[in-house]
Coordinates of C-alpha atoms in Angstrom, one line a residue:
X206 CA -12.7 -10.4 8.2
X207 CA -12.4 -9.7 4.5
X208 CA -10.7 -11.3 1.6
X209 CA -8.5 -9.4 -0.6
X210 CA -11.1 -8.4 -3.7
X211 CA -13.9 -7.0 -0.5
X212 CA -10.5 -5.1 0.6
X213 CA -9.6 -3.3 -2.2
X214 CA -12.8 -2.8 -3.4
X215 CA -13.4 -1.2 -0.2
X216 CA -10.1 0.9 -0.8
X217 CA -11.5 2.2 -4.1
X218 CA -15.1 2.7 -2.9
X219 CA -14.6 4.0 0.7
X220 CA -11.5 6.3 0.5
X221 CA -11.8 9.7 -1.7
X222 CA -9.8 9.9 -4.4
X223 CA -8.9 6.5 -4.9
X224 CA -7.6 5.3 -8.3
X225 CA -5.8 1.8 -7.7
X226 CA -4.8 -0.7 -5.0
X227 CA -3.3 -3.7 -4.6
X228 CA -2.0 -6.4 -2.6
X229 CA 1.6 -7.3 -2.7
X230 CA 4.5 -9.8 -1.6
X231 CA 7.6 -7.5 -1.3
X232 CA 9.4 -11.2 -0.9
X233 CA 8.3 -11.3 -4.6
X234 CA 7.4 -8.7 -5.8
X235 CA 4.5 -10.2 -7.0
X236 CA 1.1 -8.6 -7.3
X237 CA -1.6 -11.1 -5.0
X238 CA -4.6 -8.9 -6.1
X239 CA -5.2 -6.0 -8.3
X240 CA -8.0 -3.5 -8.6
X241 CA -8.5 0.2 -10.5
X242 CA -5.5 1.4 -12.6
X243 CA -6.1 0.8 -16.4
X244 CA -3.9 0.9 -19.8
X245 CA -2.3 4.4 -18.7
X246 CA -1.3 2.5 -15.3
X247 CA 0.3 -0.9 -14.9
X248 CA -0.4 -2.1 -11.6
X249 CA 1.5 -5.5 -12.1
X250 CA 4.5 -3.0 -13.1
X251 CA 4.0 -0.7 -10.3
X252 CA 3.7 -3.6 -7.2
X253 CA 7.2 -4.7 -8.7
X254 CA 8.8 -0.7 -8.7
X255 CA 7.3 -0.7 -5.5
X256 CA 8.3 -3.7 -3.9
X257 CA 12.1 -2.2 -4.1
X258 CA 11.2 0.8 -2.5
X259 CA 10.2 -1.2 0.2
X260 CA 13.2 -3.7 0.2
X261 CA 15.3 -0.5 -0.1
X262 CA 13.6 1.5 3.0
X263 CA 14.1 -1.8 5.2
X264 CA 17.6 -2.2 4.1
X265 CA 18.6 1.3 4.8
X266 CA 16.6 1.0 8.2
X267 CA 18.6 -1.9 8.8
X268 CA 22.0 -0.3 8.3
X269 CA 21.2 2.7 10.2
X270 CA 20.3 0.5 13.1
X271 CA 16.7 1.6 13.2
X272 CA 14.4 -0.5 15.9
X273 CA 11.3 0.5 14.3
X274 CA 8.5 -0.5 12.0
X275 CA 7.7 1.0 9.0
X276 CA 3.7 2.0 9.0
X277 CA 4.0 3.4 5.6
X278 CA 5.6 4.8 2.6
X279 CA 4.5 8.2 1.1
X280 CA 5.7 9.5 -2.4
X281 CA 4.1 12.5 -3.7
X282 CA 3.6 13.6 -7.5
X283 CA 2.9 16.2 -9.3
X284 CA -1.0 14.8 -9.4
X285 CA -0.7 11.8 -7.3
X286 CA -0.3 10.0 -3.6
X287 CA 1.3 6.9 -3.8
X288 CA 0.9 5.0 -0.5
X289 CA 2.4 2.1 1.2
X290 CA 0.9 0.4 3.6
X291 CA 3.1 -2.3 5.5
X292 CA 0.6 -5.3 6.8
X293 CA 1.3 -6.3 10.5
X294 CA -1.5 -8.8 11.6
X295 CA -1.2 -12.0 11.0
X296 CA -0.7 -13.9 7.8
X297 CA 0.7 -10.0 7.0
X298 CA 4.3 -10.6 7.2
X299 CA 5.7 -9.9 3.7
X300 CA 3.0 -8.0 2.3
X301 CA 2.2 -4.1 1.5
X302 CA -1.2 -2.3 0.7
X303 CA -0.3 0.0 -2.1
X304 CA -2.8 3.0 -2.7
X305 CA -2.6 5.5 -5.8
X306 CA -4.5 8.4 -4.8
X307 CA -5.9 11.5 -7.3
X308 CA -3.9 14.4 -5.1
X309 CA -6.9 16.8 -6.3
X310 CA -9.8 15.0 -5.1
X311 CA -7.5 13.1 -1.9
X312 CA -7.3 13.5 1.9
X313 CA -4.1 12.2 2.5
X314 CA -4.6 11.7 6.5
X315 CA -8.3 10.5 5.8
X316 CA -7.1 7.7 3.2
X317 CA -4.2 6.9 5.7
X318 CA -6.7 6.4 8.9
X319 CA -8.9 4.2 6.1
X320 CA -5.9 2.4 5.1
X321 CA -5.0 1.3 8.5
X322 CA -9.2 0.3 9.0
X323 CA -8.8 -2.1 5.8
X324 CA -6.0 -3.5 7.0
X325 CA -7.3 -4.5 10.1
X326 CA -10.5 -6.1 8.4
X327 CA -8.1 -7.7 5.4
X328 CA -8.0 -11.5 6.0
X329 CA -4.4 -12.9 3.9

């Protein structure tokens, strides 16, 4: 099992393409662990953004009567992936993975199968 600074230094090390991550409480929208990013990319900022996009997704899930789980949240840019990455093991409940990926140098499916390896090794 690994602890939240091995987990997303393995994000940035281990998947292509790989510019930020963090760990985040969508209950708060706080940021539990930062890494990558820089003065051109607010990572506090961005876990809060995202952390609605989440609450939003699951609220519109809810209305719709949706019985499913959401494994993640993809939004594309011009130059960048931005991917969500719900937690599901234990101690998970609450929290989200978020990835910012270089679209040039990315393999979306790649850094989506890694994603889901982290998680499983992530320790909360």
């Amino acid at each position: 099992m690994a602890n939240t600074e091995t987990s997303l230094k393995e994000c940035l090390s281990s998947i292509d393409g790989a510019t930020a991550a963090a760990l985040v409480d969508y209950t708060s929208g706080m940021a539990l662990g930062t890494m990558g990013g820089g003065k051109d990319f607010n990572l506090e900022v961005a876990a809060a953004g995202n952390t609605d996009v989440v609450r939003s997704k699951l609220r519109t899930m809810e209305h719709l009567g949706l019985n499913e789980e959401i494994e993640d949240i993809l939004i594309t840019l011009n130059s960048q992936y931005h991917l969500i990455r719900l937690l599901k093991g234990r101690g998970g409940n609450g929290l989200f993975l978020y990835l910012v990926l270089d679209g040039g140098r990315a393999n979306l499916a790649m850094a989506r199968h890694q994603l889901r390896r982290i998680e499983a090794e992530l320790e909360v």
